[in-house]
Structure formats: C-alpha cells, structure tokens
Coordinates of C-alpha atoms in Angstrom, one line a residue:
M1 CA 78.4 113.4 81.8
P2 CA 80.9 111.8 79.3
A3 CA 82.6 108.7 80.7
Q4 CA 86.1 110.1 80.6
I5 CA 85.0 113.2 82.5
A6 CA 83.1 111.1 85.0
S7 CA 86.2 108.9 85.5
Q8 CA 88.4 112.0 86.1
S9 CA 85.8 113.4 88.5
W10 CA 85.7 110.1 90.4
L11 CA 89.5 110.0 90.6
K12 CA 89.6 113.6 91.8
R13 CA 87.1 112.9 94.6
S14 CA 89.0 109.7 95.5
L15 CA 92.3 111.6 95.8
I16 CA 90.7 114.2 98.0
A17 CA 89.3 111.3 100.1
A18 CA 92.8 109.8 100.4
V19 CA 94.2 113.1 101.7
A20 CA 91.3 113.4 104.1
T21 CA 92.1 110.0 105.7
G22 CA 95.3 111.5 107.1
V23 CA 97.3 108.5 105.9
V24 CA 100.7 109.6 104.7
V25 CA 102.4 107.1 102.4
M26 CA 104.8 109.4 100.4
A27 CA 107.6 108.4 102.7
L28 CA 107.6 105.0 101.2
S29 CA 109.4 106.4 98.1
Q30 CA 112.3 107.7 100.2
P31 CA 115.8 106.8 99.0
A32 CA 116.4 104.6 102.0
L33 CA 113.8 102.2 100.6
S34 CA 114.4 102.7 96.9
Q35 CA 116.6 99.7 96.5
E36 CA 114.3 97.4 98.5
K37 CA 111.5 95.3 97.1
V38 CA 108.8 96.8 99.3
L39 CA 105.2 95.5 99.3
R40 CA 102.7 98.3 100.4
I41 CA 99.3 97.1 101.4
A42 CA 96.2 99.3 102.2
M43 CA 93.9 97.5 104.7
T44 CA 90.3 98.3 105.3
A45 CA 90.9 98.6 109.0
A46 CA 91.0 102.1 110.6
D47 CA 94.0 101.2 112.7
I48 CA 96.9 98.7 112.7
P49 CA 95.6 95.4 114.1
R50 CA 97.1 94.6 117.5
T51 CA 100.6 93.3 117.2
L52 CA 101.1 91.5 120.6
G53 CA 100.1 88.1 119.3
Q54 CA 96.3 88.1 119.4
P55 CA 95.2 90.6 116.8
D56 CA 92.0 92.7 116.9
Q57 CA 90.2 94.2 113.9
G58 CA 88.5 91.0 113.1
F59 CA 90.1 88.4 110.9
E60 CA 91.9 91.2 109.0
G61 CA 94.1 91.2 112.1
N62 CA 94.9 87.5 111.7
R63 CA 95.6 88.1 108.1
F64 CA 98.0 91.0 108.4
T65 CA 99.6 90.8 111.9
G66 CA 98.8 87.3 113.1
I67 CA 99.8 85.0 110.3
P68 CA 102.8 87.0 109.0
M69 CA 104.4 87.5 112.4
Y70 CA 103.3 84.5 114.4
D71 CA 102.6 80.8 114.1
A72 CA 99.9 78.7 115.8
L73 CA 100.0 75.0 116.6
T74 CA 97.8 74.4 113.6
H75 CA 97.7 76.3 110.3
W76 CA 95.4 76.7 107.4
D77 CA 96.8 75.6 104.0
L78 CA 96.8 78.8 102.0
S79 CA 98.9 77.5 99.1
K80 CA 96.1 76.6 96.7
F81 CA 93.5 78.6 94.8
D82 CA 91.5 75.6 93.4
G83 CA 90.5 73.7 96.5
P84 CA 89.3 74.3 100.0
S85 CA 91.8 75.5 102.6
V86 CA 92.4 72.6 105.0
L87 CA 94.1 72.2 108.3
I88 CA 97.8 71.4 108.3
P89 CA 100.6 71.2 110.9
G90 CA 102.0 74.4 112.2
L91 CA 104.2 74.5 115.3
A92 CA 102.7 71.1 116.1
L93 CA 103.8 68.2 113.9
S94 CA 100.9 66.0 115.0
W95 CA 98.0 65.8 117.5
S96 CA 95.5 63.2 118.8
A97 CA 92.7 62.9 121.3
D98 CA 93.0 60.3 124.0
P99 CA 90.6 57.5 123.0
K100 CA 89.8 56.9 126.7
D101 CA 89.2 60.6 127.5
R102 CA 88.4 62.8 124.6
T103 CA 88.9 65.9 126.6
K104 CA 92.7 65.3 126.5
W105 CA 94.8 66.1 123.4
T106 CA 98.5 65.4 122.9
F107 CA 100.4 67.7 120.6
R108 CA 103.9 66.8 119.3
L109 CA 105.9 70.0 118.7
R110 CA 108.3 71.0 116.0
S111 CA 111.9 71.1 117.1
G112 CA 114.5 73.7 116.3
V113 CA 112.0 76.6 116.0
K114 CA 113.2 80.0 117.3
F115 CA 111.3 83.2 118.2
H116 CA 112.4 86.4 116.6
D117 CA 114.4 87.3 119.7
G118 CA 116.4 84.1 119.4
S119 CA 114.8 82.2 122.3
D120 CA 113.5 78.6 121.8
F121 CA 109.9 77.6 121.0
N122 CA 109.0 74.6 123.2
A123 CA 106.3 73.1 125.4
D124 CA 106.9 75.7 128.1
A125 CA 106.1 78.4 125.5
V126 CA 102.8 76.7 124.6
V127 CA 101.8 76.5 128.2
W128 CA 102.7 80.1 128.7
N129 CA 100.6 81.2 125.7
V130 CA 97.6 79.3 126.9
Q131 CA 97.9 80.9 130.3
K132 CA 98.1 84.4 128.8
V133 CA 94.4 84.2 127.9
L134 CA 93.0 81.6 130.3
D135 CA 94.8 81.7 133.6
K136 CA 93.9 84.8 135.6
S137 CA 96.5 83.9 138.2
A138 CA 99.4 83.8 135.7
P139 CA 101.7 86.9 136.0
H140 CA 101.5 87.5 132.3
F141 CA 97.7 87.1 132.0
D142 CA 96.3 89.8 129.7
A143 CA 92.6 90.5 129.9
S144 CA 92.8 92.6 126.7
Q145 CA 93.7 89.5 124.7
V146 CA 90.9 87.3 126.1
G147 CA 88.0 88.6 124.1
V148 CA 89.5 88.0 120.7
T149 CA 90.9 84.6 121.7
A150 CA 88.9 82.7 124.2
S151 CA 85.6 83.3 122.3
R152 CA 87.2 81.5 119.3
M153 CA 88.2 78.4 121.3
P154 CA 85.7 78.3 124.2
T155 CA 86.3 74.7 125.3
L156 CA 90.1 74.9 125.8
R157 CA 90.9 74.9 129.5
T158 CA 94.5 74.0 130.4
A159 CA 97.9 73.1 128.9
R160 CA 100.5 70.8 130.6
K161 CA 104.1 70.1 129.6
I162 CA 104.8 66.4 129.1
D163 CA 108.3 66.9 127.8
N164 CA 110.2 69.6 126.0
L165 CA 108.4 68.9 122.7
T166 CA 105.1 67.4 123.9
V167 CA 102.2 69.2 125.5
E168 CA 98.8 68.1 126.7
L169 CA 95.8 70.3 126.2
T170 CA 92.5 69.7 127.9
S171 CA 89.0 70.9 126.9
S172 CA 85.9 71.3 129.0
E173 CA 84.1 68.6 127.0
P174 CA 84.9 66.3 124.1
D175 CA 85.5 68.6 121.2
A176 CA 86.6 67.4 117.8
F177 CA 86.8 71.1 116.6
L178 CA 89.6 72.0 119.0
P179 CA 92.5 71.6 116.5
L180 CA 90.7 73.9 114.1
N181 CA 90.1 76.5 116.8
L182 CA 93.8 76.5 117.7
T183 CA 94.7 78.2 114.5
N184 CA 93.7 81.4 116.4
L185 CA 96.1 81.0 119.3
F186 CA 99.3 82.6 118.1
M187 CA 102.6 81.9 120.0
A188 CA 104.3 84.9 121.4
S189 CA 107.8 84.7 123.0
P190 CA 107.8 84.3 126.8
A191 CA 111.5 85.3 127.0
H192 CA 110.9 88.5 125.1
W193 CA 107.9 89.4 127.3
A194 CA 109.9 88.7 130.4
A195 CA 112.6 91.1 129.2
K196 CA 109.9 93.8 128.7
L197 CA 108.6 93.1 132.2
Q198 CA 112.1 93.5 133.6
A199 CA 112.3 96.9 131.9
V200 CA 109.1 98.2 133.6
P201 CA 110.2 100.8 136.2
A202 CA 110.5 99.5 139.8
S203 CA 108.2 102.4 140.9
V204 CA 105.3 100.4 139.2
T205 CA 104.6 97.9 141.9
D206 CA 101.1 96.6 141.1
P207 CA 101.6 93.2 139.3
A208 CA 98.7 93.7 137.0
E209 CA 99.9 97.1 135.9
R210 CA 103.4 95.8 135.4
A211 CA 102.1 93.1 133.2
K212 CA 100.0 95.6 131.2
Q213 CA 103.0 97.8 130.6
A214 CA 105.1 94.8 129.6
W215 CA 102.5 93.8 127.0
A216 CA 102.4 97.4 125.7
A217 CA 106.1 97.3 125.3
F218 CA 105.9 93.9 123.6
A219 CA 103.3 95.1 121.1
A220 CA 105.8 97.9 120.1
D221 CA 108.6 95.4 119.7
A222 CA 107.0 92.1 119.0
S223 CA 108.5 88.6 118.9
G224 CA 106.8 85.6 117.4
T225 CA 108.1 82.7 115.2
G226 CA 106.4 83.8 112.0
P227 CA 108.0 84.4 108.5
F228 CA 108.1 88.1 109.1
R229 CA 109.4 90.1 112.1
M230 CA 108.5 93.6 113.2
A231 CA 110.7 96.5 111.9
R232 CA 108.6 99.6 112.7
F233 CA 105.3 100.2 114.3
V234 CA 103.4 103.5 114.4
P235 CA 99.8 103.1 115.8
R236 CA 97.0 104.2 113.4
E237 CA 99.6 104.9 110.7
R238 CA 101.8 102.0 109.6
L239 CA 103.4 98.6 110.4
E240 CA 106.6 97.6 108.7
L241 CA 107.8 94.0 108.6
L242 CA 111.1 92.4 107.5
P243 CA 111.7 88.8 106.5
N244 CA 112.6 86.3 109.1
K245 CA 115.5 84.6 107.2
A246 CA 115.7 81.9 109.8
Y247 CA 112.1 80.8 109.4
W248 CA 111.6 77.1 110.0
D249 CA 109.7 76.4 106.7
P250 CA 111.9 77.0 103.6
K251 CA 108.7 77.2 101.5
R252 CA 107.5 80.2 103.5
T253 CA 110.8 82.1 103.9
P254 CA 110.0 85.5 102.5
K255 CA 111.5 86.6 99.2
I256 CA 110.6 90.3 99.5
D257 CA 112.6 92.8 101.6
R258 CA 109.9 94.7 103.4
V259 CA 106.1 94.8 103.9
V260 CA 104.4 98.0 104.8
M261 CA 100.8 97.9 106.0
L262 CA 98.6 101.0 106.1
P263 CA 95.1 101.5 107.5
M264 CA 92.7 103.0 104.9
P265 CA 89.1 102.4 105.9
E266 CA 87.6 104.4 103.0
A267 CA 87.2 102.4 99.7
N268 CA 87.7 105.4 97.4
A269 CA 90.8 106.4 99.3
R270 CA 92.3 102.9 99.0
T271 CA 91.5 102.9 95.3
A272 CA 93.1 106.3 94.7
A273 CA 96.2 105.3 96.6
L274 CA 96.5 102.3 94.2
L275 CA 95.9 104.2 91.0
S276 CA 98.4 106.9 92.1
G277 CA 101.1 104.4 92.9
Q278 CA 101.2 105.0 96.6
V279 CA 100.4 101.4 97.4
D280 CA 100.8 98.1 95.5
W281 CA 97.8 96.2 97.0
I282 CA 94.4 97.2 98.3
E283 CA 91.7 95.3 100.0
A284 CA 88.1 95.7 98.9
P285 CA 88.5 98.2 96.0
A286 CA 85.6 100.5 95.3
P287 CA 83.1 98.6 93.0
D288 CA 82.5 101.5 90.6
A289 CA 86.3 101.7 90.0
M290 CA 86.8 98.1 89.1
K291 CA 86.9 98.8 85.3
Q292 CA 89.3 101.7 85.7
I293 CA 91.6 99.6 87.9
T294 CA 91.9 96.9 85.3
Q295 CA 92.2 99.4 82.5
R296 CA 95.1 101.0 84.3
G297 CA 97.0 97.7 84.3
F298 CA 96.2 96.4 87.8
T299 CA 95.0 92.9 88.6
I300 CA 91.9 92.1 90.6
Y301 CA 91.8 88.8 92.4
S302 CA 88.8 87.1 93.8
N303 CA 87.7 83.6 94.8
A304 CA 84.8 81.9 96.3
Q305 CA 85.5 81.6 100.0
P306 CA 83.7 80.5 103.2
H307 CA 82.8 84.0 104.3
V308 CA 79.3 85.2 105.1
W309 CA 77.9 88.7 105.1
P310 CA 74.7 88.6 107.1
W311 CA 72.5 90.4 109.5
Q312 CA 72.5 88.4 112.8
L313 CA 69.2 88.8 114.5
S314 CA 68.2 89.4 118.1
F315 CA 66.0 86.9 120.0
V316 CA 65.8 88.9 123.2
E317 CA 62.4 89.8 124.6
G318 CA 60.7 92.5 122.5
S319 CA 62.7 91.8 119.3
P320 CA 60.6 92.1 116.1
W321 CA 62.4 89.0 114.7
L322 CA 60.9 86.5 117.2
D323 CA 58.3 85.6 114.6
R324 CA 59.8 83.1 112.2
R325 CA 57.5 84.4 109.4
V326 CA 59.2 87.8 109.7
R327 CA 62.7 86.2 109.5
H328 CA 61.7 84.2 106.4
A329 CA 60.1 87.2 104.8
A330 CA 63.3 89.3 105.2
N331 CA 65.4 86.5 103.6
L332 CA 62.9 86.3 100.7
C333 CA 62.9 90.1 100.2
V334 CA 66.5 90.8 99.5
D335 CA 67.3 91.2 95.8
R336 CA 70.7 89.6 95.8
E337 CA 71.2 89.7 92.1
G338 CA 70.7 93.4 92.1
L339 CA 73.2 93.7 95.0
R340 CA 75.7 91.6 93.0
T341 CA 75.4 94.1 90.1
L342 CA 75.9 97.0 92.5
L343 CA 79.2 95.3 93.7
G344 CA 80.4 94.7 90.1
G345 CA 79.9 91.0 90.4
M346 CA 82.1 90.7 93.4
M347 CA 79.9 88.5 95.7
A348 CA 78.2 85.1 95.6
I349 CA 74.5 84.6 96.4
P350 CA 73.9 82.6 99.6
K351 CA 71.4 79.8 100.2
G352 CA 72.6 79.5 103.8
T353 CA 75.9 79.6 105.7
V354 CA 77.4 77.0 103.4
P355 CA 76.4 76.4 99.7
P356 CA 74.5 73.5 98.3
G357 CA 76.8 70.6 97.6
H358 CA 78.9 71.3 100.7
P359 CA 79.2 68.4 103.1
W360 CA 77.4 70.4 105.7
W361 CA 74.5 71.6 103.5
G362 CA 71.8 69.2 104.7
D363 CA 69.1 70.2 102.2
P364 CA 67.0 72.6 104.4
K365 CA 63.3 72.9 103.8
F366 CA 63.3 76.7 103.7
D367 CA 64.6 78.0 100.3
I368 CA 66.4 81.3 100.5
R369 CA 65.5 83.1 97.2
Y370 CA 64.1 86.4 95.9
D371 CA 60.3 86.2 96.2
V372 CA 58.6 89.5 97.2
A373 CA 55.1 88.1 96.9
A374 CA 55.8 85.3 99.2
A375 CA 57.5 87.7 101.6
Q376 CA 54.6 90.1 101.6
K377 CA 52.2 87.2 102.3
L378 CA 54.2 86.1 105.3
M379 CA 54.4 89.7 106.6
T380 CA 50.7 90.1 106.2
E381 CA 50.1 86.9 108.2
A382 CA 52.4 88.3 110.9
G383 CA 50.2 91.4 111.2
F384 CA 52.2 93.9 109.1
S385 CA 51.4 96.0 106.0
A386 CA 52.5 99.0 104.0
S387 CA 50.7 101.2 106.5
K388 CA 51.9 99.3 109.5
P389 CA 55.5 98.2 108.8
M390 CA 57.7 96.2 111.1
K391 CA 60.4 98.5 112.5
A392 CA 63.9 97.4 113.4
K393 CA 67.3 98.9 114.0
V394 CA 70.5 97.3 112.7
Q395 CA 74.0 98.1 114.0
I396 CA 76.5 98.4 111.2
S397 CA 80.0 99.8 110.4
A398 CA 81.2 102.1 107.7
S399 CA 84.2 99.8 106.9
G400 CA 86.2 97.0 108.4
S401 CA 87.6 93.5 108.1
G402 CA 85.4 91.5 105.7
Q403 CA 82.7 94.1 105.8
M404 CA 82.9 94.4 102.0
Q405 CA 81.2 97.7 101.1
P406 CA 78.9 98.0 104.2
L407 CA 77.3 101.4 103.6
P408 CA 76.0 101.0 100.1
M409 CA 75.2 97.3 100.7
N410 CA 73.2 98.0 103.8
E411 CA 71.3 100.9 102.2
Y412 CA 70.5 98.6 99.2
V413 CA 69.1 95.9 101.6
Q414 CA 67.2 98.6 103.5
Q415 CA 65.5 99.7 100.2
S416 CA 64.7 96.0 99.3
L417 CA 63.0 95.3 102.5
K418 CA 60.7 98.3 102.2
K419 CA 58.8 96.4 99.6
C420 CA 58.0 93.8 102.2
Y421 CA 56.8 96.2 105.0
I422 CA 60.1 96.2 106.9
D423 CA 61.4 99.6 107.9
I424 CA 65.1 99.5 108.9
E425 CA 67.0 102.2 110.8
F426 CA 70.8 102.0 111.0
D427 CA 73.2 102.7 113.9
V428 CA 76.5 103.3 112.2
I429 CA 79.6 102.9 114.4
E430 CA 83.3 102.3 114.0
W431 CA 84.3 98.8 112.9
N432 CA 86.4 97.7 115.9
T433 CA 83.7 99.0 118.3
L434 CA 81.1 97.0 116.4
F435 CA 83.3 93.9 116.6
T436 CA 83.6 94.4 120.4
N437 CA 79.9 94.9 120.7
W438 CA 79.4 91.7 118.8
R439 CA 80.9 89.8 121.8
V440 CA 78.9 91.5 124.5
G441 CA 75.5 90.9 122.9
A442 CA 72.1 92.3 122.1
K443 CA 71.2 92.8 125.8
D444 CA 74.1 95.1 126.5
Q445 CA 73.7 98.8 126.4
T446 CA 76.3 99.0 123.6
A447 CA 73.7 97.5 121.3
N448 CA 71.9 100.8 121.5
G449 CA 68.5 99.2 121.1
A450 CA 69.6 97.3 117.9
H451 CA 67.6 94.3 116.8
A452 CA 70.3 93.0 114.5
I453 CA 74.0 93.4 113.9
N454 CA 76.0 93.3 110.6
V455 CA 79.3 91.5 111.3
S456 CA 80.6 89.3 108.5
F457 CA 82.2 86.0 109.6
A458 CA 84.4 83.3 108.3
A459 CA 82.8 79.9 108.0
M460 CA 85.7 77.6 107.4
D461 CA 85.2 75.4 110.4
P462 CA 82.1 74.2 112.3
F463 CA 82.5 76.3 115.3
F464 CA 83.1 79.5 113.4
A465 CA 80.4 78.8 110.8
M466 CA 77.5 77.5 113.1
V467 CA 78.2 76.6 116.7
R468 CA 79.1 80.0 118.1
F469 CA 75.8 81.5 116.8
T470 CA 73.4 78.7 117.9
S471 CA 74.6 77.2 121.1
T472 CA 73.2 78.3 124.5
K473 CA 76.8 77.8 125.8
T474 CA 78.0 80.6 123.5
F475 CA 75.8 83.4 124.8
P476 CA 77.7 86.6 125.5
P477 CA 80.3 87.1 126.7
V478 CA 81.5 83.5 126.0
S479 CA 81.4 83.8 122.2
N480 CA 79.5 85.4 119.4
N481 CA 75.9 84.4 119.9
W482 CA 75.0 88.1 119.9
G483 CA 71.3 87.5 119.5
Y484 CA 70.9 84.8 122.1
F485 CA 69.5 82.2 119.7
G486 CA 69.4 78.6 120.8
N487 CA 67.5 75.9 122.6
A488 CA 67.8 72.3 123.7
E489 CA 67.3 71.0 120.1
F490 CA 70.3 73.0 118.8
D491 CA 72.4 72.1 121.8
K492 CA 71.8 68.4 121.1
L493 CA 72.6 68.8 117.4
I494 CA 75.9 70.6 118.3
A495 CA 76.9 68.0 120.8
D496 CA 76.3 65.3 118.3
A497 CA 78.7 67.0 115.9
R498 CA 81.3 68.1 118.4
Q499 CA 81.6 64.6 119.9
T500 CA 81.9 62.8 116.6
F501 CA 85.6 62.3 115.9
D502 CA 85.3 60.6 112.4
D503 CA 85.0 63.0 109.5
K504 CA 82.1 61.4 107.7
G505 CA 80.0 61.1 110.8
R506 CA 80.8 64.6 111.8
D507 CA 79.9 66.0 108.4
A508 CA 76.5 64.2 108.6
A509 CA 75.8 65.7 112.0
L510 CA 76.8 69.2 110.9
A511 CA 74.5 68.8 107.8
R512 CA 71.6 68.2 110.2
L513 CA 72.6 71.3 112.2
H514 CA 73.0 73.5 109.1
A515 CA 69.6 72.5 107.8
R516 CA 67.9 73.5 111.0
I517 CA 69.8 76.8 111.1
V518 CA 68.5 77.7 107.7
E519 CA 65.0 76.7 108.5
E520 CA 64.9 78.7 111.7
A521 CA 66.7 81.7 110.1
P522 CA 68.6 83.4 112.9
F523 CA 70.3 85.4 110.1
V524 CA 69.3 87.4 107.1
W525 CA 71.9 85.8 104.7
I526 CA 72.8 88.6 102.3
A527 CA 76.1 87.8 100.5
H528 CA 79.0 85.5 100.4
D529 CA 82.3 87.4 100.0
V530 CA 84.7 86.6 97.3
G531 CA 87.5 88.6 98.8
P532 CA 88.2 91.1 96.0
R533 CA 91.6 92.8 96.2
A534 CA 93.5 94.8 93.6
M535 CA 97.2 94.6 93.0
S536 CA 100.1 95.9 91.0
K537 CA 101.3 93.5 88.3
R538 CA 104.7 93.8 90.0
I539 CA 103.4 91.4 92.6
K540 CA 104.1 87.8 91.6
N541 CA 103.4 84.3 93.2
F542 CA 100.4 85.5 95.0
V543 CA 97.7 82.9 95.7
Q544 CA 94.1 83.9 96.3
P545 CA 92.9 80.8 98.2
R546 CA 89.4 79.7 99.0
S547 CA 89.9 81.2 102.4
W548 CA 89.4 84.5 104.3
F549 CA 93.2 84.4 104.9
V550 CA 96.2 84.8 102.5
D551 CA 99.9 84.1 102.8
L552 CA 102.3 86.9 102.2
A553 CA 105.4 84.8 102.6
P554 CA 105.7 83.3 99.1
I555 CA 105.2 86.6 97.3
T556 CA 107.9 88.0 95.0
M557 CA 108.0 91.4 93.3
D558 CA 109.5 92.5 90.0

C-alpha cells in the first residue's frame, strides 16, 4: 500500500475511533469560547480524575486535577527541563525534624494564602486535611480518599496546630522521606466543605452519609488554593478550569483563559483529535503516527524521567516467580531495543529502577540485558523447556496514566518471552480498576489468579521508587507491595535509609537497597517512560521536566 494511502487509511480509522469513544469536543469551538485562549488536553484516562482534592487515575490525576487546582505543603520543581525535579516549598515555607525526636516535624506555613472560596489557608486547614484521610472519628473523614493518599505517606499519623502558621506533624517512626511524601496531600478548603455539609438535606441524618454527600457536592464545585479553579465539571466527559488570578505565586499565575480536559483512553482517538484540531495537546500519541504528527506541524515533547514500566511479580505461595532463576531469565529475555523501535524511540532502556550513575544505583551484580541464551540456560536449570514452558498470568490495562501503549507493549513482551520457555496469559481490565487492584494485592480475589501486574510507577523519591515495593510494612492494603516481596534483610536496608537524615548518607543507604532489589528482581523491568506528548505550536512556554508531572500554570498560547 503506498505510504500516502496508508496514512489516509490510518487517519480514517483514527477518526472513527475518536467518534467511537463518545467524547464530544466540538462544543469547544462555540462562539462563547472563541475569544478566549483555551488549552484543550486529551488525557489517557477513561474518566476525569477525582476533583475533591485527592485524585484517582494514578499520577495522571495529580498532574491534571491535583497540581493545577490544589497545593500541598511541599511541591516538585517543574520549571526546568535540563535537571532533576527537586523538592521545593509549597504551602510550607520550611520544615525540620526535631533532632531529639525524629518522629516530629515542624512546618512553617505561608501567610496570606486564600482558598478559591475566599477562606484562609492556615494551620487549622492542614490539621483538617490530615484528618480527612487518617482520622476515622473526624466528621469529614472520607474513606474514598484514603487508598490514594495514605498508601503514599504510610508513616504520617497526626497533625497538631502550634499557632496559626505553624503545624506539627508526627510519623510512626523516624522517616526522612516524609517531606517528599507530602507532595501527595493536597489541601482542600475546610470552609467550603462545611458549606456543602450544611446544604445536605436535614432528612439525611446518618453522619457518615452526610459527609459522603458533602464530599460529592465538593467534588462538583471544588475549592483548593491552586493556580486554577474549577469552572465546569461533567463526569466522564470534561473538566474546565479558569485561572486563579489571586494565586500566591506570581510566577505561576496562569496566563491562559481556560483549560479543558477530556478523557480519551484510546491512542488513535487522541491522535485523530489532535490532527483534526479538536484538541491542542495529547498525552501518549500513537507511535505509528509520530511522523505524521510532526509533518502536520505539531511538536512532540519527551524527556528522560523517573518513571518505570514493569511487571511487578507475585511472591505468594504457588507463584511461578518464586525461583530467582526464572525472574532473572525473564529480565534477560525481553528485547528492549526492539520494543523501543516499536514505540518510535519513545522509551529508555532500564538497568533497574534507577539508571547507572544515579546516586541510588549501587552497582548491582545482576546485569539486566538482552541475552536469550543465558535466559534459556536459567530456565532449563529451573526445570522448564520449549515442551514444558513456565505459565503465568499478568493483569494489565488497555490504557491509563503512565501506561504508555500497554496492549502492543505487553504483546511484544509476551512474544519475546516465548523464546525463553515462558508462556504468558493476559487479564485485561480497565485502568482505574487495575490501579485499585494494585493496592489490595496478589492474594485478593481481584487479582483473578494473576502472577504479575503491569502498573507503571514514578520513581522520583525513595518511597515511591523502592520502599513501597520491598518492605514487609507495605504489604496490602497499606501500600503497593502487591506481590508481597520482602524479608528482614530488606526491612533493615529500608530502615537504614529512612532513618538517615543527611543526604549523602541516605543516598549511600539507598544505593545498597537498589542493588539488592535488582539482584533479587521482584520486577521484570521493561521500559523507562520518556513522557511523549504532542502539542499544537500555538502552545508556548511549556516545560517538559524530568518528572512525571508538568506545570500548566506558566503556559501561554498564541
């Protein structure tokens, strides 16, 4: 088929796919918006991430409803493309651990900050937001927010007001990672929630039900302190944001008039929406359309980032991955260069969770590479062969936050592993369901007998990169140790790092941990994401940082 005809055929199929998604974006061109500078974004999520302060849909939720609409005590610096994203002050100006009791942290808060509803941000608001996910006796406790929050900061226990702009946070053990974890605790307005509670009909008398209805009302009319505020919210269809002109940081006061976010889980549908002018920005464009996208005048951004695309393996009784030789063989049998070609170059090849040269690398003794002969030898030693393959099921999604191109990627890995006597079956489920399953673990019935799960993860801090997958304290439902990997050795390595409060010493401890993780191989490391996204050239001042997150606030549009 001639290239031009093939391209036209692909575009026709993509446009049909876009219609099939049921996403209607034509209304964006209506006269009411014609004079506005509107940024239209097509996400990979199948639904709008939750808007009540603690997003779902993985870290795509943090990216598109958390960071734009809310602030946390600590932030990631997303202003640079040529260096690592580091921790900076957010609603807290400074923080320190008590040298006599490292479980106590003092946070000094920023003054003069207002929520979108006009109420004040202060120490009372911090205490209230900690209670919403940790204190079951609090009237505003919301169990639906716990899973996506507490699992990301498992040592945080309490918050106490010292004065109006000072708060003390306590952890269950000395934890040098806590300020990093707090980037995930977004501050919602207590006053706005109280107003929603007041509006719940008096006929609803059960306190838990009243709180639930108040949170539902809050989600439809949210109030944070972030650079954008909610303008319109239609579940599964669209979220519209307007600039918060009173935002406390002049550098992040938005310059555009409106942001419209649309869920489009299918890659070809997103790509067709971009090429047809329905949206200005798409996440994870279809790899086979990259050339056409650039030829049509759009820009594709990517950058190396701490984001891992793996299979996380099960260590429960009966799992075929319990033999380390099998785990090593799988890591040796994936043709990652071929996979990178399949993705149009839009991935990096992993040697572990962090790359060589990283402060946490640690020089592991097991070398992740492509070596089919070595893999076959290990499988033979473990008792497998072409006539007697190892069989395993992997739970995956068809799309989702950070999942890159999960169907073609997983099918490619499946074919690679056949060469090494590994026969893989897939259980394909919806992304947000997969993400929920990730927290409840391989022993739960939701695993459906799976021996591995394919959930990509951000690796920008030690807890997210390593601890939550290797500690016996993070077994489900506490955090994301889905496969129940861990032992006394790993708990000791983690404690050494967690309780080291100087950077150099902590990096050395984390390097020892990372080396042992790679050697024991609780993952099949398949790819590092580079976060490809395609945009109209009308979009200016966008920074693609070395981070899973991005900042919408500084963007301008022609």
